[in-house]
CSV table of C-alpha atoms in Angstrom, one decimal:
chain,number,residue,atom,x,y,z
A,1,UNK,CA,72.9,111.3,92.3
A,2,UNK,CA,75.4,113.4,90.4
A,3,UNK,CA,79.1,113.1,90.1
A,4,UNK,CA,80.6,115.9,92.1
A,5,UNK,CA,82.9,117.9,89.9
A,6,UNK,CA,84.0,120.2,92.7
A,7,UNK,CA,86.4,123.0,91.7
A,8,UNK,CA,89.3,121.5,93.5
A,9,UNK,CA,92.9,121.6,92.9
A,10,UNK,CA,93.4,118.5,95.0
A,11,UNK,CA,91.7,116.3,97.4
A,12,UNK,CA,93.6,116.0,100.6
A,13,UNK,CA,94.1,112.3,101.4
A,14,UNK,CA,94.4,112.0,105.2
A,15,UNK,CA,91.2,113.9,105.8
A,16,UNK,CA,92.6,117.3,106.2
A,17,UNK,CA,90.4,120.2,106.9
A,18,UNK,CA,86.9,121.1,107.8
A,19,UNK,CA,87.6,123.5,110.6
A,20,UNK,CA,84.4,123.9,112.5
A,21,UNK,CA,82.9,127.3,111.8
A,22,UNK,CA,80.6,127.4,114.8
A,23,UNK,CA,81.0,126.3,118.4
A,24,UNK,CA,79.5,123.0,119.4
A,25,UNK,CA,76.0,123.0,120.7
A,26,UNK,CA,75.7,122.7,124.5
A,27,UNK,CA,72.2,121.2,124.5
A,28,UNK,CA,71.4,117.6,123.8
A,29,UNK,CA,71.0,116.4,120.2
A,30,UNK,CA,67.6,115.1,121.0
A,31,UNK,CA,66.4,118.7,121.3
A,32,UNK,CA,67.7,119.4,117.8
A,33,UNK,CA,66.7,116.3,115.8
A,34,UNK,CA,63.7,114.1,116.5
A,35,UNK,CA,64.7,110.5,117.0
A,36,UNK,CA,68.0,111.1,118.7
A,37,UNK,CA,67.9,108.9,121.8
A,38,UNK,CA,71.1,110.0,123.6
A,39,UNK,CA,72.9,113.2,124.3
A,40,UNK,CA,76.1,114.2,122.7
A,41,UNK,CA,77.9,113.5,126.0
A,42,UNK,CA,76.4,110.0,126.3
A,43,UNK,CA,77.2,109.1,122.7
A,44,UNK,CA,80.8,110.4,122.9
A,45,UNK,CA,81.5,108.6,126.2
A,46,UNK,CA,80.2,105.3,124.9
A,47,UNK,CA,81.5,105.3,121.4
A,48,UNK,CA,85.0,106.7,122.0
A,49,UNK,CA,86.2,103.4,123.5
A,50,UNK,CA,85.8,101.6,120.1
A,51,UNK,CA,87.9,104.2,118.2
A,52,UNK,CA,91.6,103.6,118.0
A,53,UNK,CA,94.7,105.3,116.8
A,54,UNK,CA,96.8,103.6,114.1
A,55,UNK,CA,100.5,104.4,114.0
A,56,UNK,CA,102.1,103.5,110.7
A,57,UNK,CA,105.8,103.1,110.0
A,58,UNK,CA,106.9,103.7,106.3
A,59,UNK,CA,110.1,104.0,104.4
A,60,UNK,CA,109.5,107.8,104.4
A,61,UNK,CA,109.0,108.0,108.2
A,62,UNK,CA,105.8,107.6,110.2
A,63,UNK,CA,102.2,108.6,110.0
A,64,UNK,CA,99.0,108.0,111.9
A,65,UNK,CA,95.3,107.7,111.4
A,66,UNK,CA,92.2,106.4,113.1
A,67,UNK,CA,90.3,103.2,113.1
A,68,UNK,CA,87.1,101.6,114.5
A,69,UNK,CA,86.8,98.2,116.1
A,70,UNK,CA,84.0,96.4,114.3
A,71,UNK,CA,84.6,92.8,115.4
A,72,UNK,CA,85.4,91.2,118.8
A,73,UNK,CA,88.0,89.1,117.1
A,74,UNK,CA,90.1,92.2,116.8
A,75,UNK,CA,89.2,93.5,113.3
A,76,UNK,CA,89.4,97.2,112.8
A,77,UNK,CA,88.2,99.2,109.8
A,78,UNK,CA,90.2,102.2,108.6
A,79,UNK,CA,91.0,104.0,105.3
A,80,UNK,CA,93.3,102.3,102.8
A,81,UNK,CA,95.3,105.5,102.5
A,82,UNK,CA,96.1,105.3,106.2
A,83,UNK,CA,97.8,101.9,105.9
A,84,UNK,CA,99.1,102.2,102.3
A,85,UNK,CA,102.8,101.6,101.9
A,86,UNK,CA,103.2,100.8,105.6
A,87,UNK,CA,106.0,98.5,106.9
A,88,UNK,CA,104.8,98.1,110.5
A,89,UNK,CA,101.6,99.0,112.3
A,90,UNK,CA,100.6,99.7,115.9
A,91,UNK,CA,97.2,100.2,117.3
A,92,UNK,CA,96.6,102.4,120.4
A,93,UNK,CA,93.4,101.5,122.2
A,94,UNK,CA,91.3,103.9,124.2
A,95,UNK,CA,93.1,103.1,127.5
A,96,UNK,CA,96.5,103.7,125.8
A,97,UNK,CA,97.2,100.0,125.4
A,98,UNK,CA,99.6,99.6,122.4
A,99,UNK,CA,99.3,96.4,120.3
A,100,UNK,CA,101.0,95.3,117.1
A,101,UNK,CA,98.7,95.0,114.1
A,102,UNK,CA,98.7,93.6,110.6
A,103,UNK,CA,96.8,94.5,107.5
A,104,UNK,CA,94.4,91.7,106.5
A,105,UNK,CA,92.7,93.3,103.5
A,106,UNK,CA,92.6,96.5,101.4
A,107,UNK,CA,90.1,98.1,99.0
A,108,UNK,CA,91.8,101.1,97.4
A,109,UNK,CA,88.7,101.8,95.2
A,110,UNK,CA,86.5,102.5,98.2
A,111,UNK,CA,89.5,103.7,100.4
A,112,UNK,CA,88.8,101.0,102.9
A,113,UNK,CA,91.1,98.6,104.7
A,114,UNK,CA,91.0,96.2,107.7
A,115,UNK,CA,93.7,95.7,110.2
A,116,UNK,CA,93.8,93.1,113.0
A,117,UNK,CA,95.1,92.9,116.5
A,118,UNK,CA,95.2,90.1,119.0
A,119,UNK,CA,92.1,91.2,121.1
A,120,UNK,CA,92.5,91.9,124.8
A,121,UNK,CA,89.7,91.1,127.1
A,122,UNK,CA,86.6,93.4,127.2
A,123,UNK,CA,87.3,94.8,123.7
A,124,UNK,CA,84.8,97.6,122.9
A,125,UNK,CA,83.1,96.9,119.5
A,126,UNK,CA,81.2,99.6,117.6
A,127,UNK,CA,77.7,98.9,116.3
A,128,UNK,CA,77.4,99.6,112.6
A,129,UNK,CA,74.2,101.5,111.7
A,130,UNK,CA,72.1,101.9,108.5
A,131,UNK,CA,73.4,104.8,106.5
A,132,UNK,CA,70.4,104.7,104.2
A,133,UNK,CA,68.3,106.1,107.1
A,134,UNK,CA,70.4,109.3,107.4
A,135,UNK,CA,68.7,112.6,106.7
A,136,UNK,CA,70.2,116.0,105.7
A,137,UNK,CA,70.4,118.1,108.8
A,138,UNK,CA,70.8,115.2,111.2
A,139,UNK,CA,73.4,115.7,113.9
A,140,UNK,CA,76.5,113.6,113.9
A,141,UNK,CA,79.8,113.3,115.7
A,142,UNK,CA,83.2,112.8,114.2
A,143,UNK,CA,85.5,110.8,116.5
A,144,UNK,CA,89.2,110.2,115.8
A,145,UNK,CA,92.8,111.3,116.5
A,146,UNK,CA,93.3,114.6,114.6
A,147,UNK,CA,96.9,115.8,114.7
A,148,UNK,CA,97.7,112.9,117.1
A,149,UNK,CA,95.4,114.4,119.7
A,150,UNK,CA,93.7,111.2,120.8
A,151,UNK,CA,90.0,110.6,121.3
A,152,UNK,CA,88.9,113.9,119.9
A,153,UNK,CA,85.1,114.5,119.3
A,154,UNK,CA,83.6,117.1,117.1
A,155,UNK,CA,80.0,117.7,116.3
A,156,UNK,CA,78.1,118.8,113.2
A,157,UNK,CA,75.3,117.7,110.9
A,158,UNK,CA,74.8,115.7,107.8
A,159,UNK,CA,75.2,118.4,105.1
A,160,UNK,CA,74.3,116.3,102.1
A,161,UNK,CA,73.9,112.7,101.0
A,162,UNK,CA,74.6,110.8,97.8
A,163,UNK,CA,77.8,112.5,96.9
A,164,UNK,CA,80.1,110.7,94.4
A,165,UNK,CA,83.6,111.8,95.1
A,166,UNK,CA,86.6,111.1,92.8
A,167,UNK,CA,89.7,110.6,94.9
A,168,UNK,CA,91.9,110.3,91.9
A,169,UNK,CA,93.7,107.3,90.4
A,170,UNK,CA,90.3,106.0,89.2
A,171,UNK,CA,89.1,105.6,92.8
A,172,UNK,CA,85.5,106.7,93.4
A,173,UNK,CA,83.6,106.9,96.7
A,174,UNK,CA,80.0,106.4,95.9
A,175,UNK,CA,77.1,107.8,97.9
A,176,UNK,CA,79.5,109.6,100.2
A,177,UNK,CA,78.1,111.5,103.3
A,178,UNK,CA,79.0,115.2,103.4
A,179,UNK,CA,79.3,116.7,106.9
A,180,UNK,CA,80.5,119.9,108.5
A,181,UNK,CA,81.8,118.1,111.6
A,182,UNK,CA,85.4,119.2,112.0
A,183,UNK,CA,87.9,116.7,110.4
A,184,UNK,CA,91.6,117.2,110.5
A,185,UNK,CA,94.8,115.1,109.8
A,186,UNK,CA,94.6,111.9,111.7
A,187,UNK,CA,90.8,111.7,111.6
A,188,UNK,CA,91.0,109.5,108.5
A,189,UNK,CA,89.5,106.0,109.2
A,190,UNK,CA,87.8,107.2,112.3
A,191,UNK,CA,84.1,107.3,113.1
A,192,UNK,CA,81.1,109.3,112.0
A,193,UNK,CA,78.4,108.5,114.6
A,194,UNK,CA,74.7,109.3,114.8
A,195,UNK,CA,72.9,110.2,118.0
A,196,UNK,CA,71.8,106.6,118.5
A,197,UNK,CA,75.4,105.7,119.0
A,198,UNK,CA,75.8,103.9,115.7
A,199,UNK,CA,78.6,104.1,113.2
A,200,UNK,CA,77.2,105.6,110.0
A,201,UNK,CA,80.3,106.5,108.2
A,202,UNK,CA,84.1,106.5,108.0
A,203,UNK,CA,85.6,110.0,107.5
A,204,UNK,CA,88.0,109.9,104.5
A,205,UNK,CA,88.8,113.3,103.0
A,206,UNK,CA,88.0,117.0,102.5
A,207,UNK,CA,88.6,119.2,99.5
A,208,UNK,CA,91.2,121.9,99.1
A,209,UNK,CA,89.9,125.4,98.5
A,210,UNK,CA,91.4,126.3,95.1
A,211,UNK,CA,91.7,130.0,95.9
A,212,UNK,CA,93.4,129.8,99.3
A,213,UNK,CA,95.1,126.4,98.9
A,214,UNK,CA,93.7,125.4,102.4
A,215,UNK,CA,91.3,122.7,103.5
A,216,UNK,CA,87.8,123.8,102.7
A,217,UNK,CA,86.0,124.9,105.9
A,218,UNK,CA,83.1,122.8,107.0
A,219,UNK,CA,83.2,120.4,104.1
A,220,UNK,CA,84.2,116.7,104.7
A,221,UNK,CA,83.2,113.4,103.3
A,222,UNK,CA,82.7,109.9,104.8
A,223,UNK,CA,82.2,106.5,103.3
A,224,UNK,CA,78.7,105.3,104.2
A,225,UNK,CA,78.4,102.5,106.7
A,226,UNK,CA,76.3,100.4,104.4
A,227,UNK,CA,79.2,100.3,102.0
A,228,UNK,CA,81.4,99.3,104.9
A,229,UNK,CA,79.1,96.5,105.8
A,230,UNK,CA,79.2,95.2,102.2
A,231,UNK,CA,83.0,95.5,101.7
A,232,UNK,CA,84.6,94.7,105.1
A,233,UNK,CA,83.4,91.0,105.4
A,234,UNK,CA,85.1,90.4,102.0
A,235,UNK,CA,88.3,91.9,103.2
A,236,UNK,CA,88.3,89.8,106.3
A,237,UNK,CA,87.5,86.6,104.5
A,238,UNK,CA,89.5,87.1,101.3
A,239,UNK,CA,91.9,90.0,101.8
A,240,UNK,CA,90.4,91.7,98.8
A,241,UNK,CA,87.1,92.7,97.1
A,242,UNK,CA,85.4,89.7,95.5
A,243,UNK,CA,82.1,91.4,94.6
A,244,UNK,CA,82.2,95.2,94.0
A,245,UNK,CA,78.5,95.6,93.7
A,246,UNK,CA,79.1,98.2,91.0
A,247,UNK,CA,77.6,98.0,87.5
A,248,UNK,CA,80.0,97.8,84.6
A,249,UNK,CA,79.7,97.7,80.8
A,250,UNK,CA,83.2,96.5,80.2
A,251,UNK,CA,84.6,99.2,77.9
A,252,UNK,CA,87.3,101.9,78.0
A,253,UNK,CA,85.9,105.2,76.8
A,254,UNK,CA,87.0,108.8,76.1
A,255,UNK,CA,84.9,111.9,75.9
A,256,UNK,CA,83.9,113.3,72.6
A,257,UNK,CA,84.1,117.0,72.0
A,258,UNK,CA,84.1,119.3,69.0
A,259,UNK,CA,87.8,119.0,68.5
A,260,UNK,CA,87.9,115.2,68.6
A,261,UNK,CA,84.8,115.1,66.4
A,262,UNK,CA,86.5,117.3,63.8
A,263,UNK,CA,89.8,115.4,63.8
A,264,UNK,CA,88.2,112.0,63.7
A,265,UNK,CA,85.3,113.0,61.4
A,266,UNK,CA,82.8,111.7,63.9
A,267,UNK,CA,79.0,112.0,63.3
A,268,UNK,CA,78.4,113.8,66.7
A,269,UNK,CA,80.4,116.2,68.9
A,270,UNK,CA,79.4,114.6,72.2
A,271,UNK,CA,79.2,111.2,73.9
A,272,UNK,CA,81.5,108.5,75.1
A,273,UNK,CA,83.7,107.0,72.4
A,274,UNK,CA,84.5,103.3,73.0
A,275,UNK,CA,88.3,102.7,72.5
A,276,UNK,CA,88.4,99.2,73.9
A,277,UNK,CA,85.9,96.4,74.5
A,278,UNK,CA,87.0,94.0,77.2
A,279,UNK,CA,86.7,90.3,76.2
A,280,UNK,CA,83.7,88.4,77.6
A,281,UNK,CA,82.3,91.6,79.1
A,282,UNK,CA,78.7,92.9,79.0
A,283,UNK,CA,79.7,95.1,76.0
A,284,UNK,CA,81.2,92.3,74.1
A,285,UNK,CA,78.2,90.0,74.6
A,286,UNK,CA,75.9,92.9,73.5
A,287,UNK,CA,77.9,93.4,70.3
A,288,UNK,CA,79.4,96.8,71.1
A,289,UNK,CA,82.6,97.6,69.1
A,290,UNK,CA,85.6,99.8,69.2
A,291,UNK,CA,84.6,103.1,67.6
A,292,UNK,CA,81.0,103.1,68.7
A,293,UNK,CA,79.9,106.3,70.4
A,294,UNK,CA,77.4,106.1,73.3
A,295,UNK,CA,75.1,109.1,73.2
A,296,UNK,CA,72.2,108.0,75.2
A,297,UNK,CA,71.4,105.5,78.0
A,298,UNK,CA,67.8,104.7,79.0
A,299,UNK,CA,66.7,107.9,77.3
A,300,UNK,CA,69.3,109.9,79.3
A,301,UNK,CA,71.7,112.0,77.3
A,302,UNK,CA,75.4,110.9,77.5
A,303,UNK,CA,77.5,113.9,76.9
A,304,UNK,CA,80.9,112.5,78.0
A,305,UNK,CA,82.5,109.8,80.1
A,306,UNK,CA,81.5,111.5,83.3
A,307,UNK,CA,77.7,111.3,82.5
A,308,UNK,CA,78.1,107.7,81.5
A,309,UNK,CA,79.8,107.1,84.9
A,310,UNK,CA,76.9,108.9,86.6
A,311,UNK,CA,74.4,106.7,84.9
A,312,UNK,CA,76.2,103.5,85.9
A,313,UNK,CA,76.5,104.5,89.5
A,314,UNK,CA,72.8,104.3,89.9
A,315,UNK,CA,72.6,100.8,88.4
A,316,UNK,CA,73.3,97.3,89.7
A,317,UNK,CA,74.9,94.3,88.0
A,318,UNK,CA,72.4,92.2,86.1
A,319,UNK,CA,70.1,95.1,85.1
A,320,UNK,CA,69.4,95.5,81.4
A,321,UNK,CA,69.8,99.0,79.9
A,322,UNK,CA,69.3,100.4,76.4
A,323,UNK,CA,72.1,102.4,74.8
A,324,UNK,CA,71.8,104.6,71.8
A,325,UNK,CA,75.0,104.5,69.8
A,326,UNK,CA,76.5,105.8,66.6
A,327,UNK,CA,78.4,103.3,64.5
A,328,UNK,CA,80.0,105.1,61.7
A,329,UNK,CA,77.1,107.4,60.6
A,330,UNK,CA,74.3,105.0,61.6
A,331,UNK,CA,72.4,105.4,64.9
A,332,UNK,CA,71.1,102.3,66.6
A,333,UNK,CA,69.8,100.9,69.9
A,334,UNK,CA,71.7,98.2,71.8
A,335,UNK,CA,70.5,96.4,74.9
A,336,UNK,CA,73.2,95.6,77.4
A,337,UNK,CA,72.9,93.4,80.5
A,338,UNK,CA,75.2,95.1,82.9
A,339,UNK,CA,78.1,93.2,84.4
A,340,UNK,CA,80.0,93.8,87.6
A,341,UNK,CA,83.0,96.0,88.0
A,342,UNK,CA,86.1,94.0,88.9
A,343,UNK,CA,88.6,95.6,91.3
A,344,UNK,CA,92.2,94.8,90.6
């Protein structure tokens, strides 16, 4: 998995974009992809009842997004950026029933949030699928409320898997699903659904084309359902993330380049320079110090902070890794038992 350094001017929060380049197929998905058990019409008809519209009142006015009912007690998963800075919330169900809602937990780092309503009878609850079983080329549906046009369904395919997308402000969506199913403003927090009728992702954003300053056509990203299954119970029970599941060394680093190497008279012109070691962290216990330069991790070259981040994304807390560092002019190997990233 590689960190996606897309040539973007900005990432459009609110899941703008992705105008569908081709018309929707008229045949059933089972004819396109082996293993699809239902037609597009069947999946759409069944799943749409578990997708809601979320109206948000803020100091700046109002906004809207989408959400998916994932618990019969009235819990709904959506994007953090949909509910962020909201004062009042209203959920609009499939049958146009309008209910007040409150936010019970947020995870800005994964762009996930959970809101809750007092559930009416016969609430339609989505089944959360296994996103690790997705394959490139597999047909999917995006269901949400783009531009406030409720219960809109668009079709497409899984374009790529394992994308790591930086949303800015130190927020990173790991293993994101890339799709060409049309996503527009208001789709954020809605559903990406496979042909078995299972939720496999939460649409969150599309990139902006840097040349035309418009949403990139046919390129959208969704948070994988397995990450949703890991994070959402924590938000329901604690209101915040207790375990991130992401490996962490416990340092602040900056990228080393030729200019920095010349100015600071460093022994190498690449790597990740440690500028701070957090107390009681994995780095502190391993003996890493401010001024050390990480140049290699498990025999993989570390050119800058981005490649160090790429390396850690593929690791889990508790694993032991070997770092090659420069301390002054001396190169040495340091074994580090990885800790767990803590979300503020």
